[in-house]
Structure formats: C-alpha cells, structure tokens
Short mmCIF file of C-alpha atoms (C1' of nucleotides) in Angstrom, two decimals:
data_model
loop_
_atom_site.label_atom_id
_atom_site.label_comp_id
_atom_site.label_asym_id
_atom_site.label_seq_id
_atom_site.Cartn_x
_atom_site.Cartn_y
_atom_site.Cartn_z
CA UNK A 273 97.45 128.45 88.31
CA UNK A 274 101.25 127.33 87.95
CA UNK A 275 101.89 126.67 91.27
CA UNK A 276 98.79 124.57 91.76
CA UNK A 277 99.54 122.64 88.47
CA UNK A 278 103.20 121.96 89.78
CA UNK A 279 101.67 120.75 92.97
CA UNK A 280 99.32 118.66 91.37
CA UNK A 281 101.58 116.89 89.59
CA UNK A 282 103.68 116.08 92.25
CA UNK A 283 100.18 114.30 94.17
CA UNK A 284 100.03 112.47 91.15
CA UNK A 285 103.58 111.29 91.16
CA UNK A 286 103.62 110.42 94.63
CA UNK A 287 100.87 108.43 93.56
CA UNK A 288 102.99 106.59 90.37
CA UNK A 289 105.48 106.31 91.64
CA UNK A 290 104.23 104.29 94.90
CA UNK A 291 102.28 101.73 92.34
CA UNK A 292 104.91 101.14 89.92
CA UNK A 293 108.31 102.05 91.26
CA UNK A 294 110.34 105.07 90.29
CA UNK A 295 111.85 103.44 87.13
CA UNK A 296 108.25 101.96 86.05
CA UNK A 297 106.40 104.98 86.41
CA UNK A 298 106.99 106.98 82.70
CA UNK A 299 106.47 110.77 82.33
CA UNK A 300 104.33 109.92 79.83
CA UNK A 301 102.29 107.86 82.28
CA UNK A 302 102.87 110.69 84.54
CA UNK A 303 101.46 113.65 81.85
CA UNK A 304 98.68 111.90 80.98
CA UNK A 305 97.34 110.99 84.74
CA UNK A 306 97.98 114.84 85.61
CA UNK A 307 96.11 115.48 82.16
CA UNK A 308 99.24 118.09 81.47
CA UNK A 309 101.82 118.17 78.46
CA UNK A 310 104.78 115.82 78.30
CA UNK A 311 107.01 118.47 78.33
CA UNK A 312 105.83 120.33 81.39
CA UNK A 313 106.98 118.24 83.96
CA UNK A 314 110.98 118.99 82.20
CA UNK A 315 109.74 122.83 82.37
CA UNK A 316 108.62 122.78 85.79
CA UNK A 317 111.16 120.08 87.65
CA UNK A 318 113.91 120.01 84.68
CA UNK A 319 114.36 116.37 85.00
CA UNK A 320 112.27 112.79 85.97
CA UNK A 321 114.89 112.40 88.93
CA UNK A 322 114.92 115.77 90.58
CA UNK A 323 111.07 115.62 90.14
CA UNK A 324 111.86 113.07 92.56
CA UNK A 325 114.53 114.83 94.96
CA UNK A 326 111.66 117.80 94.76
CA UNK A 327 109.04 115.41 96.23
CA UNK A 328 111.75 113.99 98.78
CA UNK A 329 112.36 117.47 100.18
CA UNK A 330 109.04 118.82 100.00
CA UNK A 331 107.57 115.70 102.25
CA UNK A 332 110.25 114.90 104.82
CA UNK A 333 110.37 117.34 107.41
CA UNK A 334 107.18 116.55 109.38
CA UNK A 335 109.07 113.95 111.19
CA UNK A 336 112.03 115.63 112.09
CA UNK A 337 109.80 118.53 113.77
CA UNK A 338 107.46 115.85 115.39
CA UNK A 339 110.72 113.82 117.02
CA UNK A 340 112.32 117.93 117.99
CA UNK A 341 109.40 118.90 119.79
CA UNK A 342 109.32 115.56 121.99
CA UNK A 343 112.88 115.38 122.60
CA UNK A 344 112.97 118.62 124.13
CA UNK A 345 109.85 118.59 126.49
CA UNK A 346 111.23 118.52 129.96
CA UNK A 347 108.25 117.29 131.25
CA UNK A 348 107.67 113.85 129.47
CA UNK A 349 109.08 110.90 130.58
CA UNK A 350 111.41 108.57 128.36
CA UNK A 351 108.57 105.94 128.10
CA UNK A 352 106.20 108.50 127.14
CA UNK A 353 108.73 110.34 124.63
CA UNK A 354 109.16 106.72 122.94
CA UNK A 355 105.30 106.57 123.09
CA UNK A 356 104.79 109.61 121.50
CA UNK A 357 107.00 109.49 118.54
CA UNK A 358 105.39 105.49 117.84
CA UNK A 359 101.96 107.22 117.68
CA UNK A 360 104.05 109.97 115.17
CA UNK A 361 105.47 107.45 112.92
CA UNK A 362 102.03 105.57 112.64
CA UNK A 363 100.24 108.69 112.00
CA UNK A 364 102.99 109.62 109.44
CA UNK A 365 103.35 106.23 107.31
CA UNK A 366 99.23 105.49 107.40
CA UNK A 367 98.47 109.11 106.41
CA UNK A 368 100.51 108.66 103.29
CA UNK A 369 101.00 105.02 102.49
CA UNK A 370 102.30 106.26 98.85
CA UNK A 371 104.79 108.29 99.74
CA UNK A 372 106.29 105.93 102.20
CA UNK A 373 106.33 103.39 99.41
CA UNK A 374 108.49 105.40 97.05
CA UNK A 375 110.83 105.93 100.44
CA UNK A 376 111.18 102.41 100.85
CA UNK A 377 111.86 101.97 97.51
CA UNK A 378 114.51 103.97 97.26
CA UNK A 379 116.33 102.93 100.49
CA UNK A 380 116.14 99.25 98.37
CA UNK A 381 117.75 100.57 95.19
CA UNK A 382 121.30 101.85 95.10
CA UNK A 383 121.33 102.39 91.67
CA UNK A 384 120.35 106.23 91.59
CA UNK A 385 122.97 107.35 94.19
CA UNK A 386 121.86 110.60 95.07
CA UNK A 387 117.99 109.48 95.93
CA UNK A 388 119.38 106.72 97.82
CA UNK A 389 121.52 109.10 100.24
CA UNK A 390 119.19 111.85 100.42
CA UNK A 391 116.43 109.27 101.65
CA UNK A 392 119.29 107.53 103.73
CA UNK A 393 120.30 110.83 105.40
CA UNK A 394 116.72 111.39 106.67
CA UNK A 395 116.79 108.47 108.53
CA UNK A 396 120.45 108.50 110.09
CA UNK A 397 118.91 111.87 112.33
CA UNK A 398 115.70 110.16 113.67
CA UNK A 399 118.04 107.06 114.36
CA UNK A 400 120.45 109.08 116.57
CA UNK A 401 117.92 110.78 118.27
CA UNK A 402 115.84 107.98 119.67
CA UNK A 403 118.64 106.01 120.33
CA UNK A 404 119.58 108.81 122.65
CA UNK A 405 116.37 108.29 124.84
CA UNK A 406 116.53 105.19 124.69
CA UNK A 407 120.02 105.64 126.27
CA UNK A 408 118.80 108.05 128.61
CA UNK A 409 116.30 105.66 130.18
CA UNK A 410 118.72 103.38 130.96
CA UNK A 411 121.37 104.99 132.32
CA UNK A 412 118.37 106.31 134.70
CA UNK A 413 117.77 102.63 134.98
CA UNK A 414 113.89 102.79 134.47
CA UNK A 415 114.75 100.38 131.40
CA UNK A 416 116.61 97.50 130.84
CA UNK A 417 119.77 96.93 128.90
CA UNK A 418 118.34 96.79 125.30
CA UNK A 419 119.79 97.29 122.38
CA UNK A 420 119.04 100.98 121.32
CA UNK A 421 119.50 100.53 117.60
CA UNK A 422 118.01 97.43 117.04
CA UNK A 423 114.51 98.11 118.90
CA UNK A 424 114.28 101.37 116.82
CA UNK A 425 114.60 99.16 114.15
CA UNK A 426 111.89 96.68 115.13
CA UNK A 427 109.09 99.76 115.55
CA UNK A 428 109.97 101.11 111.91
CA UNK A 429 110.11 97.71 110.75
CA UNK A 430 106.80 96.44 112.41
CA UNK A 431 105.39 99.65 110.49
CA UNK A 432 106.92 99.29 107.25
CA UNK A 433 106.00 95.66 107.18
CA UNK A 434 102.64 96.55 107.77
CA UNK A 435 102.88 99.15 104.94
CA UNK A 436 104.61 96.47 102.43
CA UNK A 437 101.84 95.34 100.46
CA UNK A 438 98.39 96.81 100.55
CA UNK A 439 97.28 92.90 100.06
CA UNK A 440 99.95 91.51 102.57
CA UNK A 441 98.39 94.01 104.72
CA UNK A 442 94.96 92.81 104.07
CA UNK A 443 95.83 89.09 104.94
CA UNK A 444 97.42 90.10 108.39
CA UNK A 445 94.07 92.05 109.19
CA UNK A 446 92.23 89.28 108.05
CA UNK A 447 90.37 91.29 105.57
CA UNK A 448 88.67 91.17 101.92
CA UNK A 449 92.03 90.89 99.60
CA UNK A 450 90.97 94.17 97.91
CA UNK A 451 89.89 96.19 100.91
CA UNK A 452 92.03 99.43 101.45
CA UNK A 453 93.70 98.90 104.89
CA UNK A 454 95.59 102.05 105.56
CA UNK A 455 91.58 103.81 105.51
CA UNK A 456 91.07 101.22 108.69
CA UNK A 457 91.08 102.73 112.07
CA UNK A 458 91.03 99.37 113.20
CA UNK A 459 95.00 98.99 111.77
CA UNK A 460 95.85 101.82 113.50
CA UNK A 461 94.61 101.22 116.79
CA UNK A 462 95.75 97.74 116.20
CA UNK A 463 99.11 98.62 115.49
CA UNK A 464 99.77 101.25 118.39
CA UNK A 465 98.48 99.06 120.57
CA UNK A 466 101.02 96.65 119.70
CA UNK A 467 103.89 98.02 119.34
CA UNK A 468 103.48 100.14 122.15
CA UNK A 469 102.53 97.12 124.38
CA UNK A 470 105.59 95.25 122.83
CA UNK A 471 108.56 98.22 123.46
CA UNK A 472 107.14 98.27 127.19
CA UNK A 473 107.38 94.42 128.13
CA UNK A 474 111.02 94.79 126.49
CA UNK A 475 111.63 97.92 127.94
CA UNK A 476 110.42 98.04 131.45
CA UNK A 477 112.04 96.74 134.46
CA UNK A 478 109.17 96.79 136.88
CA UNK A 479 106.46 95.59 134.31
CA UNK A 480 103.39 98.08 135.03
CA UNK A 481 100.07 96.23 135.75
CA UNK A 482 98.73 94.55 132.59
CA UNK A 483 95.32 95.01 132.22
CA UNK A 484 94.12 91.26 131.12
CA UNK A 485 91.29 90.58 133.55
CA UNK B 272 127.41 73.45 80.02
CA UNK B 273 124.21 75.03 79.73
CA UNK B 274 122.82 73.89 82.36
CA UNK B 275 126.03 75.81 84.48
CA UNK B 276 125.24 78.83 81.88
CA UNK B 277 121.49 79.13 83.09
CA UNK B 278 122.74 79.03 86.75
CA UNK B 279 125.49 81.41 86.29
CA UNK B 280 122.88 83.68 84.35
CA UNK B 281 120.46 83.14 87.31
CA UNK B 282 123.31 84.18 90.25
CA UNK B 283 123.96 87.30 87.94
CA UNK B 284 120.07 88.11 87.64
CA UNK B 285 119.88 88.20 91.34
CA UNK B 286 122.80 90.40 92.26
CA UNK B 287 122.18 92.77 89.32
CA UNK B 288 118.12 92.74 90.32
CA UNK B 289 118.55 93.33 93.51
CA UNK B 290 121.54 96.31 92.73
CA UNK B 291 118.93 97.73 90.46
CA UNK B 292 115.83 96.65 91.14
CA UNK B 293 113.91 94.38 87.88
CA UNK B 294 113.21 97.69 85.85
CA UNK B 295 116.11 99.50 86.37
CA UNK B 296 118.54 96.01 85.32
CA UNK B 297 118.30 95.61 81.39
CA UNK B 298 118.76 92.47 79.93
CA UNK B 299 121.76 93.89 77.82
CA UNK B 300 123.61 94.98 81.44
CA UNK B 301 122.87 91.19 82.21
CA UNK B 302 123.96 89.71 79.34
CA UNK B 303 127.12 91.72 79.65
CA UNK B 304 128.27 91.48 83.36
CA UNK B 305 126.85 87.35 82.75
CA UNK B 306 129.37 87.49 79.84
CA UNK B 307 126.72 85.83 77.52
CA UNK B 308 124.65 86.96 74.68
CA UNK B 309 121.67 89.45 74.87
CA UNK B 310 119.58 86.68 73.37
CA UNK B 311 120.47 84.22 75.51
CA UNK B 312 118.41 85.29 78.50
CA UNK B 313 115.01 85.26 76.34
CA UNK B 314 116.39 81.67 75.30
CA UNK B 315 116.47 79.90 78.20
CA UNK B 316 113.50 82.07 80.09
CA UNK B 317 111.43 82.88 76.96
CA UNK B 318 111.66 86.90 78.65
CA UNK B 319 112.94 88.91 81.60
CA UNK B 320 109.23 88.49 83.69
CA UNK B 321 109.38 84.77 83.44
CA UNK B 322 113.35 84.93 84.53
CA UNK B 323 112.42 86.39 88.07
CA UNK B 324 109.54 83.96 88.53
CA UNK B 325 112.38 81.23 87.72
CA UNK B 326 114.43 82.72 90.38
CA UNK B 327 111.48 83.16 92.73
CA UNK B 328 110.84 79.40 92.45
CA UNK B 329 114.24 78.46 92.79
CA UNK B 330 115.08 79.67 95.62
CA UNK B 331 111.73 80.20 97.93
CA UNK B 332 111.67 76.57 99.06
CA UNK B 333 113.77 76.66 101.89
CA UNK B 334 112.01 78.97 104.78
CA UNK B 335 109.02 76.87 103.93
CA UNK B 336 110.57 73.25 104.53
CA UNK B 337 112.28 74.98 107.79
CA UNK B 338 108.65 75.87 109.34
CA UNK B 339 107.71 72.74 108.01
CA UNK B 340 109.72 70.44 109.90
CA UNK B 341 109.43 73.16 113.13
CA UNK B 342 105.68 73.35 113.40
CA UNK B 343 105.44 69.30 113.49
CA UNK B 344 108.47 68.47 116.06
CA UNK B 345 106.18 67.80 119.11
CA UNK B 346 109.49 67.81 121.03
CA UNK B 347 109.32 71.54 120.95
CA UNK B 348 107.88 74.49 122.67
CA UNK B 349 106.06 77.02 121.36
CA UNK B 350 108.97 79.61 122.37
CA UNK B 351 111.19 76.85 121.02
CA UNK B 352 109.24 76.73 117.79
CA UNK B 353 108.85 80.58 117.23
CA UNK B 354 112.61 80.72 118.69
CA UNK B 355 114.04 78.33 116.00
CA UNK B 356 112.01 80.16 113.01
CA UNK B 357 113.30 83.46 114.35
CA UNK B 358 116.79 81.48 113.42
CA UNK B 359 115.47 80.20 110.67
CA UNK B 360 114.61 83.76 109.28
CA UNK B 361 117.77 85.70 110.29
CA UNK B 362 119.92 83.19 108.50
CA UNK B 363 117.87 82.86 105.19
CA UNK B 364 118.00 86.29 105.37
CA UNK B 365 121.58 87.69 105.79
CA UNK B 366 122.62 84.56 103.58
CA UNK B 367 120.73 86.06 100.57
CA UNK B 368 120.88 89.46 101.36
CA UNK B 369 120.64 90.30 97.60
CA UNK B 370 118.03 87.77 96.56
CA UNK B 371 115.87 89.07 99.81
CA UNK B 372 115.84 92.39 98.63
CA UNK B 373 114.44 91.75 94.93
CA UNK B 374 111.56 90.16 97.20
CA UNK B 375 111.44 92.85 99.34
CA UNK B 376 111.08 95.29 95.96
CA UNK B 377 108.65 92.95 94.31
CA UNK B 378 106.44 93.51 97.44
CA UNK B 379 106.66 96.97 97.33
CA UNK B 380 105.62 97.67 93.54
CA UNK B 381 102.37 96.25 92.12
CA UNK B 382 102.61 97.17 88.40
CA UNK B 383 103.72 93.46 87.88
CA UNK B 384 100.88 92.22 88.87
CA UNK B 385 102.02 88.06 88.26
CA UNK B 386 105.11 88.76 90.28
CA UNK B 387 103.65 90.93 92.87
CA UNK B 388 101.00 88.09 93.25
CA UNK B 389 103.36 85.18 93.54
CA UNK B 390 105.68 87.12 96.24
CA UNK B 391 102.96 87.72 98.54
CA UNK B 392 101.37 84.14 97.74
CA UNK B 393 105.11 83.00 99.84
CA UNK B 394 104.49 84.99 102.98
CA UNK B 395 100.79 84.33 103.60
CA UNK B 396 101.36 80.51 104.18
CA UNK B 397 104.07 81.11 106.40
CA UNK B 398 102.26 84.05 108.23
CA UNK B 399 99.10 81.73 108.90
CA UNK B 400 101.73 79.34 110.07
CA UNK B 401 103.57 80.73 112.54
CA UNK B 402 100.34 83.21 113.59
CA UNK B 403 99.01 79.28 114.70
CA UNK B 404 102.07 78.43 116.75
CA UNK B 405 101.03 81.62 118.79
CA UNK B 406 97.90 81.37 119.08
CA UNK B 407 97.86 77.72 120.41
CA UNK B 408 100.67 79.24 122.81
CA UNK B 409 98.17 81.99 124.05
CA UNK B 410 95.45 78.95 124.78
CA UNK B 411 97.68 77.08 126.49
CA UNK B 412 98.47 79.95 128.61
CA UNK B 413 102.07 80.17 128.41
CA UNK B 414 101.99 83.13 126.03
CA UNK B 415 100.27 86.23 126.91
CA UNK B 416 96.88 87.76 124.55
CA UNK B 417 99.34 89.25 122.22
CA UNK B 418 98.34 90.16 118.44
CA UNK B 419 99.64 87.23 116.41
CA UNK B 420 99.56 88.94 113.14
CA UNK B 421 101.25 91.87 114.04
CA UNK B 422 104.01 90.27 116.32
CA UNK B 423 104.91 88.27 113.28
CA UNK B 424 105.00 91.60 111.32
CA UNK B 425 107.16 92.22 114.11
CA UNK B 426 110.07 90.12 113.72
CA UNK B 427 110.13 89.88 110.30
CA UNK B 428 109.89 93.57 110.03
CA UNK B 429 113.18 93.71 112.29
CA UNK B 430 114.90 91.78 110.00
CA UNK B 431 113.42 93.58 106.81
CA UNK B 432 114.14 96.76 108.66
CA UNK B 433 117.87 96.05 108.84
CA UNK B 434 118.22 94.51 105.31
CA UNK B 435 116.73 97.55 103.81
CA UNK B 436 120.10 99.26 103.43
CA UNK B 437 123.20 98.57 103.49
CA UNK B 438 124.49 102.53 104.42
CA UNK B 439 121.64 102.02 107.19
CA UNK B 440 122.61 99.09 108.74
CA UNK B 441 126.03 100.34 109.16
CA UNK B 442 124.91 103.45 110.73
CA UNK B 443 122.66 100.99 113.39
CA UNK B 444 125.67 98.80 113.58
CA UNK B 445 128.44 101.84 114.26
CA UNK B 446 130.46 100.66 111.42
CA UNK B 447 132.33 102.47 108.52
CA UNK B 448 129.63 103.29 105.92
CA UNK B 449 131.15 101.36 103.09
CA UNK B 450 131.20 98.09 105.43
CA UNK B 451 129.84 95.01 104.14
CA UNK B 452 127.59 94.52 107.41
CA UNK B 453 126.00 91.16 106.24
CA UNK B 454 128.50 89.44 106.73
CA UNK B 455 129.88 90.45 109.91
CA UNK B 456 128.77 87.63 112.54
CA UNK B 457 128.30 90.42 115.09
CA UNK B 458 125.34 91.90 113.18
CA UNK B 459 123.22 88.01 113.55
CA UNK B 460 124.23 87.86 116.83
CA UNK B 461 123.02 90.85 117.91
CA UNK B 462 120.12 90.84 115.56
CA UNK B 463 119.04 87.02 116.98
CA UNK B 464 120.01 88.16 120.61
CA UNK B 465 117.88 91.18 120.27
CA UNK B 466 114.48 89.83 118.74
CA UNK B 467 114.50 86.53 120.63
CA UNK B 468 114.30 88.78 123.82
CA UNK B 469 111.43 91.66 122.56
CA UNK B 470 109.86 88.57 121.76
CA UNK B 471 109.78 86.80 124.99
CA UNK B 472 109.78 89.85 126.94
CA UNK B 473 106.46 90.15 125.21
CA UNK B 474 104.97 86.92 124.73
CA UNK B 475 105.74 84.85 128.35
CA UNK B 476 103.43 85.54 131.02
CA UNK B 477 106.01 84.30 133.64
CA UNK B 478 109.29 86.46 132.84
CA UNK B 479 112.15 84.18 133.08
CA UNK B 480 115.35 84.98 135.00
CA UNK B 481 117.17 88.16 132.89
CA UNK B 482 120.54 87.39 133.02
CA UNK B 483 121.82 90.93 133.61
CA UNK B 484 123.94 90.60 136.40
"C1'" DA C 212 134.22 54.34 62.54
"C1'" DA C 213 133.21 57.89 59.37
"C1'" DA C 214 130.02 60.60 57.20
"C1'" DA C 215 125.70 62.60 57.06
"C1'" DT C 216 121.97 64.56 59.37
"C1'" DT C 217 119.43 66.52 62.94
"C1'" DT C 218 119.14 69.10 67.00
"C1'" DA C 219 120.76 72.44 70.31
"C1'" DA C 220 123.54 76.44 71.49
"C1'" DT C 221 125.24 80.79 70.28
"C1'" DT C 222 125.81 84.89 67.73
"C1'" DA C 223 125.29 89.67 65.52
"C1'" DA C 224 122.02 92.41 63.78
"C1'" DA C 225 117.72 94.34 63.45
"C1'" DC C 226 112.89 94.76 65.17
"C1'" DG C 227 109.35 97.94 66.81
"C1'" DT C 228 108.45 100.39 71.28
"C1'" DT C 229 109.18 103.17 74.78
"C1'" DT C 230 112.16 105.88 77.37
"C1'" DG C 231 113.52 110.93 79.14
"C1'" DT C 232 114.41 115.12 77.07
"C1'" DT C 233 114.43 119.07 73.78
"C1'" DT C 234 112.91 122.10 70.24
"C1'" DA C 235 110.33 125.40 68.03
"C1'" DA C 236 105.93 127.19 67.53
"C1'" DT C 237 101.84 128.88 69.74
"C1'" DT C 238 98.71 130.46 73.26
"C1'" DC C 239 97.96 133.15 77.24
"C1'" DA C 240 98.35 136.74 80.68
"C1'" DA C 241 100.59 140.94 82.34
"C1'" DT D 211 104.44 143.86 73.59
"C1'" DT D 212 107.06 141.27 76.51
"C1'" DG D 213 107.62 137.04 79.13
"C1'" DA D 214 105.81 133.04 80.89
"C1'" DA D 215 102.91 128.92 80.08
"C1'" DT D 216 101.64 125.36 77.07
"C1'" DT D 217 101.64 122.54 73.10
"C1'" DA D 218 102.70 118.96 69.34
"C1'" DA D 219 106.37 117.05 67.28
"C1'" DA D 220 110.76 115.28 66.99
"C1'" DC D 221 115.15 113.69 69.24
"C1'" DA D 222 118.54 110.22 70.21
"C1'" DA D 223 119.12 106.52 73.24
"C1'" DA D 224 117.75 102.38 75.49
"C1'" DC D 225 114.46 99.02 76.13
"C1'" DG D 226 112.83 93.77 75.63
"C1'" DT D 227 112.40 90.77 72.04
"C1'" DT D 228 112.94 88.38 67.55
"C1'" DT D 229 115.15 86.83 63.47
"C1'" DA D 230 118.13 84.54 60.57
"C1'" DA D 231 122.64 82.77 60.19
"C1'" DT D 232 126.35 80.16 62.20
"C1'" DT D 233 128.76 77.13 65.17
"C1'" DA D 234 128.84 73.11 68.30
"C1'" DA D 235 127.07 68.90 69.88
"C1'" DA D 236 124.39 64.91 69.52
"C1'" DT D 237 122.13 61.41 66.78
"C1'" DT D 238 121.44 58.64 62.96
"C1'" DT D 239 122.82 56.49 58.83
"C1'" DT D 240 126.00 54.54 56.04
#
DNA sequence: AAAATTTAATTAAACGTTTGTTTAATTCAA
DNA sequence: TTGAATTAAACAAACGTTTAATTAAATTTT
C-alpha cells in the first residue's frame, strides 16, 4: 500500500503543481487533495523540493528513449527521423499537459537552482541530437541551409505555445473558453499537421507535391 | 519624488518577479533590493496582486499600437505586414526579456485567476489580429491554405521558446553558459533571419529566389 | 512672511496566517 | 515484539498586510 500511496501523491502533485505553480501549491494543499497526513509527504520525499526533483526524474526519460531509438534506425530518412520525433513530442506534451506545465515553469524560474538545471539538462541532450540530423540532411544536401538550433526551437515552441494556457489554447481552436483542449484529437491532428507541413516547406529543397487540389 | 519612487519600485517588481516568479518574490525582498519600506508597496498599490496588474497595464500597450498602425498601412503586403510584426515581436521581446517572462509565468499558472485572465485577455486581440492578416493573404492567393492559428502559435512560440531560459538560449546560441544572450545583436538577427524565412518558406505559394549562392 | 494647520510620505513594529518541517505518540503489519 | 506507517500537534520562520506614530511637504491662516 506504500508504494501506491507514494505514487499517488506524486499524480496529485503533478496535478498542483501544474495549476498553481511550484511555490503556490502548499503541502497542505497537497495532503489534503491526496487525502494523506501533512507529514507524510516529509516521510516519504523528505522535503517539498526533492518531492519535486523525484517527479522530474521519475517522468523524463520517455523522450530521451523515443529520440535514441530514431536516431539510430539506419533505415529512416532525415525527413522522416524529424517527422517522427514531432509526432513524439506531440504525443508526449498532450498526453500530460500537467507535467509539461510544471517543466515550463521551472525552465522560467531561476530561483530554485537545482530544479532549474536538472530541467535545463534534459533539454540540452534532445537539442544536440536533432540538431545533428538536421546537420546531417544538409550536408547530404536534401535540405537547405537552415538554422539547426533555431527550427528545433520553433517545433518545441509551436508546442509549448499551444500548451501555455488551457484557455489561450481554447481561443486558437476556436473553442468554448472552458472546453478541455489537450482531450481534442482535433488539436493533435491539427498541430502535426502543421508543424510537420511547416519544417518541410523550410526544409526541403525540391518541395514534394502539395496536395491542395 | 514619489512619483520616481513608484517607478523605481515598479522596475524592481519586474526584475525581481520575473527572477522569482510573483509567489516566490516577497514584498519584504522588494522592499529591500527597492531600498524602500515594506509598507510602502501596499501604499502605493493597496497589495502585491494589484502591483502586477499595475505593471501589466503599464507596459502592455506597445505590441498593440505596433499591430495597430501595421494592420491599417494599405501600403503594405501581407508578408510585409506579418514581416514587420514578426519585428515588432522580436524586439518587444528581447527588450523586456524580464518583464516577458512574468507574462510568460502568469500564463502558465491559473491559481490567480484576475491575473491569469487579464494576460491572456492581451494575446487574444492580437492573435485574432494577425490570424486576419493571413487569412485575407490565403484569399487573395498569395499565401498558401496554411493554419492561421497555429502559424501564429508558431512564431511567437519561437520567440517564447528562446526566452524561456537564459542557460538554454546559450546552449542554442553556442555561447558560454553564464552569457547574457539577450543582448547580443547576433541572437535577433539570427532569430528575425530565421522565422521570417520558416515563415515564407511556408506561407508563399510562389517561392521567391533563395539567396544561397 | 511666518506661523499654524492639514495633508501626504515614510517608518518601525506588530498583526494574524500560512508556510515547510519536525516531533512524539499511536496504529498497523510482519 | 519489532519496525514501519500514520497521525495530530507543535515548531520556528516567512508571508502579505495593517496600524499607529513620525517626519516631510503642502496649504491655509494669521
């Protein structure tokens, strides 16, 4: 029963902590959501903050094994290895819209050092590794001379803008103001569709037939 | 002088906010690093909410007037227009880098529900905006049947993307980690230089002449 | 113009809450 | 009966805010 209690608690922190922020989330808040003693989350985690670093670890590698596998398959293309790990990072960030929150957070406060460059770290590996396809397909000259970095940038970004605000979110799918957008198939097709369509026309030299009859 | 006093106290709010995020600044680490007393802040804001809805106001004006006076320039494009808001974005942007990212945070946590509420209230004019400048690009058939919504998510997402950490920016930008990337020049050019051209690559149904010699 | 009076600015101290954490006692299972 | 799980209560510290007193500035009255 321990081990599902601890796990329990940290859903429900996931959860508090995307809604109100690390700092705005109380264990107290926290105890009484996951209908357990104050004092268990200190017994089970020791402290608020490496409740936190717990969560971070526990959560993170599913990305890093996604972008591994692709990288080294022989038998995809550069394209379709860029492809690939869009439709990763879109199933990733829409399967758990929570945790990603308390990500971003974290990446926008440097306050609490060691969150910030535990989350930071995480990223600086998936950076370096697409960058190096993107390399690759240009040196093979099947793409043009972009700028590695700052197109990875632009398909995290177009995601985490997306993921913002549940109501921002909302007002770009032109839906109710209360609906629950990240539930939507429609935002996911939506979105792949996009930014897939979007990294081609920049990437490709000979543009591949568009289908717009 | 108090007029100079409530500025000085707002400049210090935004650096410290967006350091720290709005929970995790206290009024007494304000007061101090403002060199004022604690009282002083509920003085002139009446309390610590209504300070960042101050600041909000204060300084939220600008992108607006710059789409503004875009969107009704009939001397422009519609890749002008979207172009010179692109611009308009990147320098608001890495101007305020610190003041961006309180916004950025506000988005991201919904406990504060006024705050929350007036953030998003600034992005969906501009969204519906700039989402119009497209679409009457796509009937005029100079831009291709893009998504609107999510191409603006797009470039502001770029930008976001970049902002979101200092360490990370560095590590896109291949500089020392402790840099100050904002404001190195090379980091807007690149950044404008980049977008302007996912953008167009994207949006123009008759590529113009890539000048990649 | 000086003095008196009112208003605004500023202060130190205290307010009551809430924070994360700890303790010491108790319940539960092995 | 031993050790882990769980509890209620208390801890000191920090929080945003308020108060009541004091200083500075502005206004009015003499």
């Amino acid at each position: 029963m321990s081990i599902d209690k601890k796990e329990h608690i940290m859903d429900v922190a996931v959860t508090l902590f995307a809604e109100k922020g690390f700092e705005g989330t109380s264990i107290r808040d926290l105890a009484h959501e996951a209908d357990v003693n104050i004092a268990m989350i200190n017994y089970y985690f020791g402290s608020k903050e490496n409740l936190f670093v717990t969560l971070l670890e526990a959560k993170a590698r599913f990305m890093r094994e996604k972008i591994d596998a692709v990288q080294s398959d022989p038998s995809l293309s550069e394209l379709d290895k860029i492809n690939q790990i869009i439709d990763g990072y879109i199933n990733r960030f829409l399967s758990q819209p929570a945790f990603h929150r308390v990500l971003q957070q974290e990446l926008l406060v440097t306050n609490r050092e060691l969150l910030h460059q535990s989350v930071t770290a995480l990223f600086i590996k998936n950076t370096q590794d697409i960058v190096a396809i993107i390399e690759k397909g240009i040196r093979k000259k099947v793409f043009r001379k972009v700028d590695p970095q700052l197109l990875f940038a632009s398909i995290i970004g177009t995601i985490n803008q997306v993921m913002l605000s549940r109501t921002m979110c909302n007002i770009l799918m032109n839906k109710e103001v209360d609906a629950d957008p990240y539930k939507d198939p429609e935002l996911k097709n939506r979105l792949t569709k996009h930014i897939k369509q979007m990294v081609q026309d920049h990437l490709l030299i000979q543009p591949v037939l568009q289908k717009q009859k």
